[in-house]
Coordinates of N, CA and C in Angstrom, one line a residue:
X71 N -24.2 -10.5 27.5 CA -25.2 -9.7 28.2 C -26.5 -9.6 27.5
X72 N -26.5 -9.8 26.1 CA -27.8 -9.7 25.4 C -28.7 -10.9 25.8
X73 N -28.2 -11.9 26.3 CA -29.1 -13.0 26.7 C -29.7 -12.8 28.1
X74 N -29.2 -11.8 28.8 CA -29.7 -11.5 30.2 C -30.9 -10.5 30.0
X75 N -32.1 -10.9 30.4 CA -33.3 -10.0 30.2 C -33.1 -8.7 31.0
X76 N -32.4 -8.6 32.0 CA -32.2 -7.4 32.8 C -31.4 -6.3 32.0
X77 N -30.6 -6.8 31.1 CA -29.7 -5.9 30.2 C -30.5 -5.4 29.0
X78 N -31.6 -6.1 28.6 CA -32.3 -5.7 27.4 C -32.9 -4.3 27.6
X79 N -33.3 -3.9 28.8 CA -33.9 -2.6 28.9 C -32.7 -1.6 28.8
X80 N -31.6 -1.9 29.3 CA -30.4 -1.0 29.1 C -30.1 -0.8 27.6
X81 N -30.1 -1.9 26.9 CA -29.9 -1.8 25.4 C -31.0 -1.0 24.7
X82 N -32.2 -1.2 25.1 CA -33.3 -0.6 24.4 C -33.3 0.9 24.7
X83 N -32.7 1.4 25.8 CA -32.7 2.8 26.1 C -31.5 3.5 25.5
X84 N -30.6 2.8 24.8 CA -29.4 3.4 24.3 C -29.7 4.5 23.2
X85 N -29.0 5.6 23.3 CA -29.1 6.6 22.2 C -28.2 6.1 21.1
X86 N -28.3 6.7 19.9 CA -27.3 6.3 18.8 C -25.9 6.7 19.3
X87 N -25.7 7.8 19.9 CA -24.3 8.1 20.4 C -23.8 7.1 21.4
X88 N -24.6 6.7 22.3 CA -24.2 5.7 23.3 C -23.9 4.3 22.6
X89 N -24.7 4.0 21.6 CA -24.5 2.8 20.9 C -23.1 2.9 20.2
X90 N -22.8 4.0 19.6 CA -21.5 4.2 18.9 C -20.4 4.1 19.9
X91 N -20.5 4.6 21.1 CA -19.5 4.5 22.1 C -19.2 3.1 22.5
X92 N -20.2 2.3 22.5 CA -20.0 0.8 22.8 C -19.2 0.2 21.7
X93 N -19.5 0.5 20.5 CA -18.8 0.0 19.3 C -17.3 0.4 19.4
X94 N -17.1 1.7 19.7 CA -15.7 2.2 19.8 C -14.9 1.5 20.9
X95 N -15.5 1.0 21.9 CA -14.8 0.3 23.0 C -14.7 -1.2 22.8
X96 N -15.1 -1.7 21.7 CA -14.9 -3.2 21.5 C -13.4 -3.4 21.3
X97 N -12.8 -4.2 22.1 CA -11.4 -4.3 22.2 C -10.8 -4.9 20.9
X98 N -11.4 -5.8 20.3 CA -10.9 -6.4 19.0 C -11.7 -5.8 17.9
X99 N -11.1 -5.0 17.1 CA -11.8 -4.3 16.0 C -12.5 -5.3 15.1
X100 N -12.0 -6.4 14.9 CA -12.6 -7.4 14.0 C -14.0 -7.8 14.5
X101 N -14.2 -7.7 15.8 CA -15.5 -8.1 16.4 C -16.5 -6.9 16.4
X102 N -16.2 -5.7 16.0 CA -17.1 -4.6 16.1 C -18.4 -4.9 15.3
X103 N -18.4 -5.4 14.1 CA -19.7 -5.7 13.4 C -20.5 -6.7 14.1
X104 N -19.9 -7.7 14.6 CA -20.6 -8.8 15.3 C -21.3 -8.3 16.6
X105 N -20.6 -7.5 17.3 CA -21.1 -6.9 18.6 C -22.3 -5.9 18.2
X106 N -22.1 -5.1 17.2 CA -23.1 -4.2 16.8 C -24.4 -4.9 16.4
X107 N -24.3 -6.0 15.6 CA -25.5 -6.8 15.2 C -26.2 -7.4 16.4
X108 N -25.4 -7.9 17.4 CA -26.1 -8.5 18.5 C -26.9 -7.5 19.3
X109 N -26.3 -6.3 19.6 CA -26.9 -5.3 20.4 C -28.0 -4.6 19.6
X110 N -27.9 -4.5 18.3 CA -28.9 -3.8 17.4 C -30.3 -4.4 17.5
X111 N -30.3 -5.7 17.8 CA -31.6 -6.4 18.0 C -32.5 -5.8 19.1
X112 N -31.8 -5.1 20.0 CA -32.5 -4.6 21.3 C -32.5 -3.1 21.4
X113 N -31.9 -2.4 20.5 CA -31.8 -0.9 20.7 C -33.0 -0.2 20.1
X114 N -33.2 1.0 20.5 CA -34.2 1.9 19.8 C -35.6 1.8 20.3
X115 N -35.9 1.0 21.3 CA -37.3 0.9 21.8 C -38.2 0.5 20.7
X116 N -39.4 1.2 20.6 CA -40.4 0.8 19.6 C -40.0 1.1 18.1
X117 N -39.0 2.0 17.9 CA -38.6 2.3 16.6 C -37.5 1.3 16.1
X118 N -36.9 0.6 17.0 CA -35.9 -0.3 16.6 C -34.6 0.3 16.2
X119 N -33.8 -0.5 15.5 CA -32.5 0.0 15.0 C -32.6 0.8 13.7
X120 N -32.5 2.1 13.9 CA -32.7 3.1 12.8 C -31.4 3.4 12.2
X121 N -31.5 4.1 11.1 CA -30.3 4.6 10.4 C -29.4 5.4 11.2
X122 N -29.9 6.1 12.2 CA -29.1 6.9 13.1 C -28.1 6.0 13.9
X123 N -28.6 4.8 14.3 CA -27.7 3.9 15.0 C -26.6 3.3 14.0
X124 N -27.0 3.1 12.8 CA -26.0 2.6 11.8 C -24.9 3.6 11.5
X125 N -25.3 4.9 11.4 CA -24.4 6.0 11.2 C -23.4 6.1 12.5
X126 N -24.0 6.0 13.6 CA -23.2 6.0 14.9 C -22.2 4.9 14.9
X127 N -22.6 3.7 14.5 CA -21.7 2.6 14.4 C -20.6 2.8 13.4
X128 N -20.9 3.3 12.2 CA -19.9 3.6 11.2 C -18.9 4.6 11.7
X129 N -19.3 5.7 12.4 CA -18.4 6.7 12.9 C -17.5 6.2 14.0
X130 N -17.8 5.1 14.6 CA -17.0 4.6 15.7 C -16.4 3.2 15.4
X131 N -16.4 2.8 14.2 CA -15.8 1.5 13.7 C -14.4 1.8 13.2
X132 N -13.5 0.9 13.4 CA -12.2 1.0 12.8 C -12.3 1.2 11.3
X133 N -11.5 2.1 10.7 CA -11.7 2.5 9.3 C -11.7 1.3 8.4
X134 N -10.8 0.3 8.6 CA -10.7 -0.8 7.8 C -11.9 -1.8 7.9
X135 N -12.7 -1.6 8.9 CA -13.8 -2.5 9.2 C -15.2 -1.9 8.8
X136 N -15.2 -0.7 8.3 CA -16.5 0.0 8.0 C -17.4 -0.8 7.0
X137 N -16.8 -1.3 6.0 CA -17.6 -2.1 5.0 C -18.3 -3.3 5.7
X138 N -17.5 -4.0 6.5 CA -18.1 -5.2 7.2 C -19.2 -4.7 8.1
X139 N -19.0 -3.6 8.8 CA -20.0 -3.1 9.7 C -21.3 -2.8 9.0
X140 N -21.3 -2.1 7.9 CA -22.5 -1.7 7.2 C -23.2 -3.0 6.6
X141 N -22.4 -3.9 6.1 CA -22.9 -5.2 5.6 C -23.7 -6.0 6.7
X142 N -23.2 -5.9 7.9 CA -23.8 -6.6 9.0 C -25.0 -5.9 9.6
X143 N -25.0 -4.6 9.7 CA -26.2 -3.9 10.3 C -27.2 -3.4 9.4
X144 N -26.9 -3.3 8.1 CA -27.8 -2.7 7.1 C -29.2 -3.5 7.1
X145 N -29.2 -4.8 7.1 CA -30.4 -5.5 7.1 C -31.3 -5.3 8.4
X146 N -30.7 -4.8 9.4 CA -31.4 -4.6 10.7 C -32.0 -3.2 10.8
X147 N -31.7 -2.3 9.8 CA -32.3 -1.0 9.9 C -33.8 -1.0 9.6
X148 N -34.5 -0.4 10.5 CA -36.0 -0.4 10.4 C -36.5 0.7 9.5
X149 N -35.7 1.7 9.2 CA -36.1 2.9 8.4 C -35.2 3.0 7.2
X150 N -34.8 2.0 6.6 CA -33.8 2.0 5.6 C -34.3 2.8 4.3
X151 N -35.5 2.7 4.0 CA -36.1 3.4 2.8 C -35.9 4.9 2.9
X152 N -36.1 5.4 4.1 CA -35.9 6.9 4.3 C -34.5 7.2 4.9
X153 N -33.9 6.3 5.5 CA -32.6 6.5 6.2 C -31.3 6.2 5.4
X154 N -31.5 5.6 4.2 CA -30.4 5.2 3.4 C -29.5 6.4 3.0
X155 N -30.1 7.5 2.8 CA -29.4 8.7 2.3 C -28.4 9.1 3.5
X156 N -28.9 9.1 4.7 CA -28.1 9.5 5.8 C -26.9 8.5 6.0
X157 N -27.1 7.2 5.8 CA -26.1 6.2 5.8 C -25.1 6.4 4.7
X158 N -25.6 6.6 3.5 CA -24.7 6.8 2.3 C -23.8 8.0 2.5
X159 N -24.3 9.0 3.1 CA -23.6 10.3 3.3 C -22.4 10.0 4.2
X160 N -22.4 9.0 5.0 CA -21.3 8.7 5.9 C -20.3 7.8 5.3
X161 N -20.6 7.2 4.2 CA -19.7 6.3 3.5 C -18.8 7.0 2.4
X162 N -17.6 6.5 2.3 CA -16.8 7.0 1.2 C -17.3 6.5 -0.1
X163 N -16.8 7.1 -1.2 CA -17.3 6.7 -2.5 C -17.0 5.2 -2.7
X164 N -15.8 4.7 -2.3 CA -15.5 3.3 -2.4 C -16.4 2.4 -1.6
X165 N -16.6 2.8 -0.4 CA -17.5 2.1 0.5 C -18.9 2.0 -0.1
X166 N -19.4 3.1 -0.7 CA -20.7 3.0 -1.4 C -20.7 2.0 -2.5
X167 N -19.6 2.0 -3.3 CA -19.5 1.0 -4.4 C -19.5 -0.4 -3.9
X168 N -18.7 -0.7 -2.9 CA -18.6 -2.0 -2.3 C -19.9 -2.5 -1.7
X169 N -20.7 -1.6 -1.1 CA -21.9 -2.0 -0.4 C -23.2 -1.8 -1.2
X170 N -23.1 -1.4 -2.5 CA -24.3 -1.1 -3.3 C -25.2 -2.3 -3.3
X171 N -24.7 -3.5 -3.5 CA -25.5 -4.7 -3.6 C -26.2 -5.0 -2.2
X172 N -25.5 -4.6 -1.1 CA -26.0 -4.8 0.2 C -27.2 -3.9 0.4
X173 N -27.1 -2.7 0.0 CA -28.3 -1.8 0.0 C -29.4 -2.3 -0.8
X174 N -29.2 -2.8 -2.0 CA -30.2 -3.3 -2.8 C -30.9 -4.5 -2.2
X175 N -30.1 -5.4 -1.6 CA -30.7 -6.6 -1.0 C -31.5 -6.2 0.3
X176 N -31.0 -5.3 1.1 CA -31.7 -4.9 2.3 C -33.0 -4.1 2.0
X177 N -33.1 -3.5 0.8 CA -34.3 -2.7 0.5 C -35.4 -3.6 -0.2
X178 N -35.1 -4.8 -0.5 CA -36.1 -5.7 -1.1 C -37.1 -6.1 -0.1

């Protein structure tokens, strides 16, 4: 659907909660990060993919797949400098440890 221009306006109008619901309904948990990254390119209108979308994705991702999710969407966050605190608050201590290099790389 992301290749269909008529769907791009649908994606751009998604709220973070709606984005999260889409992630929750991906049938194969393994594909959740890939689906999130594809749609993330089109959400948020002028603001783009903000940390609120990343948090919504984390809340709706299979527990075992949360690290992969954050690694996939973190580079796409348009407000990471200010939004990283919100994302980090959603991560467990272990997830923070595992993704610390990803945060550093995305903030460069």
